[in-house]
Short mmCIF file of C-alpha atoms in Angstrom, two decimals:
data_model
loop_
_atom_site.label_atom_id
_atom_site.label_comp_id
_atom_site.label_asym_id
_atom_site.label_seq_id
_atom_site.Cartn_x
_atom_site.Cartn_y
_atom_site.Cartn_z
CA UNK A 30 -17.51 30.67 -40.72
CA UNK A 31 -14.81 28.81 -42.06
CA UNK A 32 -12.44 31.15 -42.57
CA UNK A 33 -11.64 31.62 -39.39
CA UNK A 34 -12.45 28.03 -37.78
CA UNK A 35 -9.35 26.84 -39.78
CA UNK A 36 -6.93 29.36 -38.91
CA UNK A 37 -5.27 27.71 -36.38
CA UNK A 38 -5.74 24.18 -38.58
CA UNK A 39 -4.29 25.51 -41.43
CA UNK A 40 -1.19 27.04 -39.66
CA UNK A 41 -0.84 23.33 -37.89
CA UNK A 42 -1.14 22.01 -41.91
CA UNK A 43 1.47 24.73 -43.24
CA UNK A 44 4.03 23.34 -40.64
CA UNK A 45 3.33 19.50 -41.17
CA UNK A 46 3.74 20.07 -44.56
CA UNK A 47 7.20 21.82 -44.27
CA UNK A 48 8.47 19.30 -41.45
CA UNK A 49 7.25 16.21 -44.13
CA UNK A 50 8.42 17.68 -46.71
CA UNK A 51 4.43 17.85 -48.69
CA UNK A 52 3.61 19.21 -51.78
CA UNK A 53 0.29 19.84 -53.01
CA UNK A 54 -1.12 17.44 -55.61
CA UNK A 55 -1.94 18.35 -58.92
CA UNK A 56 -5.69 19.21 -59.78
CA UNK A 57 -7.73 16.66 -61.67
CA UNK A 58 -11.20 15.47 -62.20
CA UNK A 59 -12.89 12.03 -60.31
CA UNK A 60 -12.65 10.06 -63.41
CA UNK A 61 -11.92 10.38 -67.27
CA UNK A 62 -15.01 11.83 -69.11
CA UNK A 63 -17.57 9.09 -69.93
CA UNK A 64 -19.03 8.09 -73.33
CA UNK A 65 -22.01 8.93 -74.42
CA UNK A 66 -24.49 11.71 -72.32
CA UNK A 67 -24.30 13.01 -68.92
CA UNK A 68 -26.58 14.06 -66.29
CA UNK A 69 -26.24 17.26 -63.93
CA UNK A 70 -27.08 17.24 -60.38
CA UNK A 71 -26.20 19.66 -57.64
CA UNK A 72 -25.96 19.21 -53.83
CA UNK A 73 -25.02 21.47 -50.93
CA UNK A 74 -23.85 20.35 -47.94
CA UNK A 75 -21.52 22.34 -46.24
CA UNK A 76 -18.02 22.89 -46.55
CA UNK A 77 -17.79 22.22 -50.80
CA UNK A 78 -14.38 21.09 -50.75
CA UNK A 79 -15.64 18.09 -48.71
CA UNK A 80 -18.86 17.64 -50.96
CA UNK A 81 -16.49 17.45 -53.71
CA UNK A 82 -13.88 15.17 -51.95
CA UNK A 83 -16.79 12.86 -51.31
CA UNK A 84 -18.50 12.87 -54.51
CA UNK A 85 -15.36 12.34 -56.30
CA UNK A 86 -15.31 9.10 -54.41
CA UNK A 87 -18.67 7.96 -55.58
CA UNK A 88 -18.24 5.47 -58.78
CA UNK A 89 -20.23 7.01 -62.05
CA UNK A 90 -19.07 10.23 -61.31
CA UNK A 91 -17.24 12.04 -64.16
CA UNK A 92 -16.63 15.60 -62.34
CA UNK A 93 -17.00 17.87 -59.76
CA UNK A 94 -17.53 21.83 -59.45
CA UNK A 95 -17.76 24.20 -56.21
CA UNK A 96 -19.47 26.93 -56.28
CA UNK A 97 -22.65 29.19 -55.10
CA UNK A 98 -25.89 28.57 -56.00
CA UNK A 99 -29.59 29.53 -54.40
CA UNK A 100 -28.98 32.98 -53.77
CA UNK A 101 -29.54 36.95 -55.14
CA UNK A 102 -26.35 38.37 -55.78
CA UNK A 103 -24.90 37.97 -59.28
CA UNK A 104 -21.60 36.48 -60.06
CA UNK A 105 -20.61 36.15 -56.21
CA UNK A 106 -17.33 35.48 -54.87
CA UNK A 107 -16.69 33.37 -51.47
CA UNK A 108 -15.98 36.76 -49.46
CA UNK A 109 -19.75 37.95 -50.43
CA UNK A 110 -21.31 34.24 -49.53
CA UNK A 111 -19.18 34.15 -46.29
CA UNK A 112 -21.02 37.67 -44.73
CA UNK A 113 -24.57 35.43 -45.01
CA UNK A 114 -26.16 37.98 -46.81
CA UNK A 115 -26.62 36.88 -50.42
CA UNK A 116 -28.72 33.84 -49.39
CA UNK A 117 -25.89 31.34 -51.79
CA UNK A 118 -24.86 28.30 -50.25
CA UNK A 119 -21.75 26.63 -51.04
CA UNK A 120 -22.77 23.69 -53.53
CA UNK A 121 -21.50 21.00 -55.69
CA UNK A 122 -22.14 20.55 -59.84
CA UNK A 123 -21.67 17.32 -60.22
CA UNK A 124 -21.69 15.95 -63.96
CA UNK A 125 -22.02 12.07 -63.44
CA UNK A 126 -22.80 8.96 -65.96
CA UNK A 127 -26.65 7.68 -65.61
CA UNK A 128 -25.64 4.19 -67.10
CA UNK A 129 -23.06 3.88 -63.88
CA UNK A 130 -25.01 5.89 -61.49
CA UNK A 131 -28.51 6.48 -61.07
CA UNK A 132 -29.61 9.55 -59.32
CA UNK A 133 -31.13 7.54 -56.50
CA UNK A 134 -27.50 6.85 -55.93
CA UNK A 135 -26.19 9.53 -55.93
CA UNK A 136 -29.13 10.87 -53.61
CA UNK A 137 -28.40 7.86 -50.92
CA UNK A 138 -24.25 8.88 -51.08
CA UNK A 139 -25.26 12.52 -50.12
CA UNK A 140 -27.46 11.73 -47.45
CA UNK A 141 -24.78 9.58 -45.68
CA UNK A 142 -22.47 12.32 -46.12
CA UNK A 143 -23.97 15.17 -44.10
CA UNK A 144 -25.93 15.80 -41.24
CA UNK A 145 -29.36 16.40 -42.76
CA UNK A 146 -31.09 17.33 -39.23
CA UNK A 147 -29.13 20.28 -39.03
CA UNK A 148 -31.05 23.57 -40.01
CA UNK A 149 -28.20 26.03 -38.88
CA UNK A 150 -25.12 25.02 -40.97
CA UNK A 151 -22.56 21.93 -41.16
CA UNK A 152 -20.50 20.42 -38.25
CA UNK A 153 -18.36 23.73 -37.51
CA UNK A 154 -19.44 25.91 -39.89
CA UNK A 155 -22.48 28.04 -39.14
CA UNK A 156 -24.48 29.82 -41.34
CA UNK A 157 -27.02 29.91 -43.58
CA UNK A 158 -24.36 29.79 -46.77
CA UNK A 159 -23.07 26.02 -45.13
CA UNK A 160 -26.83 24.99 -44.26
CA UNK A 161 -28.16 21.57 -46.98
CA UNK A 162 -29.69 21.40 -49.60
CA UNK A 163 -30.58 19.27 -53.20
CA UNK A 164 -31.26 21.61 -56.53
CA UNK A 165 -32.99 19.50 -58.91
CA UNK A 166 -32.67 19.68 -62.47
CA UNK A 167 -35.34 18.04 -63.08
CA UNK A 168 -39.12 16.89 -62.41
CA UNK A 169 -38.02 13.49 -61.52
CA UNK A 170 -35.14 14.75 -59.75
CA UNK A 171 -37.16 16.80 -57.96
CA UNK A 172 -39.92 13.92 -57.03
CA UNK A 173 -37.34 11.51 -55.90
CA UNK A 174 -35.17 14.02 -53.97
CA UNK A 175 -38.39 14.83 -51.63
CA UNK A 176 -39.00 10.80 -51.77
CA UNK A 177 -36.17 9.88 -50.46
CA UNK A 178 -36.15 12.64 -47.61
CA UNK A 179 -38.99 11.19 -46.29
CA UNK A 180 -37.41 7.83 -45.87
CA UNK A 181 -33.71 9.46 -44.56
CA UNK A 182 -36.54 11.15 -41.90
CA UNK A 183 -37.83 7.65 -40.78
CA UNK A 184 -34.61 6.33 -40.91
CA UNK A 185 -33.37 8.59 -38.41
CA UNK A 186 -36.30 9.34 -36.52
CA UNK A 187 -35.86 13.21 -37.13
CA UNK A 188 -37.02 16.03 -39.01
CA UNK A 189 -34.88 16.50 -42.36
CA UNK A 190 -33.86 19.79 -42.78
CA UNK A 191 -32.54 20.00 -46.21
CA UNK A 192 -34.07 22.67 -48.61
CA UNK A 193 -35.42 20.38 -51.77
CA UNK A 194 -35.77 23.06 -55.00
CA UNK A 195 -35.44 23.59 -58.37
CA UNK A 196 -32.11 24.65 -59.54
CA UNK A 197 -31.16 28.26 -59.96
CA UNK A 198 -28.17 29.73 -61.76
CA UNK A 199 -24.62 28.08 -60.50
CA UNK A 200 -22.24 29.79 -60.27
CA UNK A 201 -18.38 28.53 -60.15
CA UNK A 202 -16.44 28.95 -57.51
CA UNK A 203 -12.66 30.54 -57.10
CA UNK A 204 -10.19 28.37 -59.03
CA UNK A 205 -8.10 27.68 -55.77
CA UNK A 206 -11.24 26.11 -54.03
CA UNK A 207 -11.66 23.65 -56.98
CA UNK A 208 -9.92 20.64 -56.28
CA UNK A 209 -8.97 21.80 -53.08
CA UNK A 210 -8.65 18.44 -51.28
CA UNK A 211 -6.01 17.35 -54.04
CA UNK A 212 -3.69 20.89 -54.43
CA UNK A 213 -3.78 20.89 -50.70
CA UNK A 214 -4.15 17.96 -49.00
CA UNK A 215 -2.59 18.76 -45.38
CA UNK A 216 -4.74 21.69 -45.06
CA UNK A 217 -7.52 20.02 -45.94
CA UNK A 218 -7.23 17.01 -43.76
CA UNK A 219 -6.41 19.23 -40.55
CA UNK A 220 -9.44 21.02 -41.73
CA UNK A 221 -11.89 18.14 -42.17
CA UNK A 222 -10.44 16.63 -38.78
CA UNK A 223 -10.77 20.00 -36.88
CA UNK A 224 -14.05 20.59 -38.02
CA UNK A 225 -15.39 16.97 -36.81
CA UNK A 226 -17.10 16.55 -40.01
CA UNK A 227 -16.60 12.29 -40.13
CA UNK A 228 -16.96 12.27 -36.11
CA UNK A 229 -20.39 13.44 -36.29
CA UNK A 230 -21.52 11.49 -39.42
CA UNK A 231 -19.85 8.04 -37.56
CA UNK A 232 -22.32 9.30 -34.59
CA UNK A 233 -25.21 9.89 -36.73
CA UNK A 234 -24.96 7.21 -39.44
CA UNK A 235 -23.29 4.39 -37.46
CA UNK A 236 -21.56 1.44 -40.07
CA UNK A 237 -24.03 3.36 -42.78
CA UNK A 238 -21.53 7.00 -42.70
CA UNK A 239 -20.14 7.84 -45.86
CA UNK A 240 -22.62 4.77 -47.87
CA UNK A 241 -21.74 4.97 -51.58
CA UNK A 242 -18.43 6.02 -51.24
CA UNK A 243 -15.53 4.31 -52.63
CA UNK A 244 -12.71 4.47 -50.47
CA UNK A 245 -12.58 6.71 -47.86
CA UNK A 246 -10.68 10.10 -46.46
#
């Protein structure tokens, strides 16, 4: 769990940041609210700060939410989802523009982001609660989240194992995991490094590893 992969990460981040002389950034959203209507979608796929960091990078996006979603347990907080027992995974609400971003998009950015073969959890975090998966909103969501799982499958020769279902109640996570990547960004890059996270998805995904994404971390 993360909790305590980091420990040792974040005490390396604490005392970079005091040697550099690094504050945390403020919080703030991907991009300024678009006109006009938006469209939900919601993605897990391990650690959330990084599904937010990445999503926040993907153009059409408007915001980004952590939280807990898929599970039993009412209004959960992260030490309930972090014993495995609820059956919540971390997950991302993201609120993005359709006339900048189609959900196909959006679909193909999270693919390249994670490591869809694994069934037991993301890069170092184990668990059921860090495991993938797409909640659909929708019919069509739903139809062209399982269509393009087929084709991530032949792409990489592999079984996909990323839960495809309709959305349940989501639930919003802790205020100081939202925006985490941007009110603490040492701790978060020793984190993401630690944890191997864009060493494995180089390996997996070659020159095609983070596809979709703006700039990256």
């Amino acid at each position: 769990m993360r909790r305590f992969t980091i420990a040792g990460l974040v005490a390396a981040g604490m005392a970079a940041a005091a040697v550099y002389g690094l504050s945390p950034m403020p919080t703030v959203h991907a991009q300024s609210a678009a006109s006009g209507d938006t469209a939900r979608a919601i993605f897990a796929g391990g650690c959330f700060w990084c599904v937010e960091s990445d999503f926040d990078k993907v153009p059409g996006v408007v915001s980004t939410t952590s939280g807990y979603t898929g599970g039993h347990l009412d209004n959960p907080t992260y030490r309930d989802v972090v014993t495995e027992t609820t059956g919540h995974r971390e997950a991302v609400l993201v609120e993005y523009d359709p006339d900048k971003v189609s959900y196909e998009a959006l679909l193909d950015a999270y693919w390249h982001s994670v490591d869809p073969t694994d069934a037991e959890g993301q890069f170092c975090d184990r668990g059921e609660s860090y495991t993938t998966a797409i909640y659909t909103t929708s019919d069509d969501q739903q139809k062209q989240a399982e269509a393009s799982a087929k084709t991530i499958s032949a792409e990489l020769d592999a079984p996909v194992a990323t839960l495809i279902a309709p959305a349940q109640k989501f639930y919003p996570a802790e205020d100081y995991h939202q925006d985490y990547y941007r009110k603490n960004p040492v701790r978060y890059k020793y984190y993401r490094f630690g944890c191997r996270r864009d060493a494995r998805l180089d390996r997996l995904w070659g020159d095609d590893a983070h596809r979709g994404l703006s700039n990256t971390h």
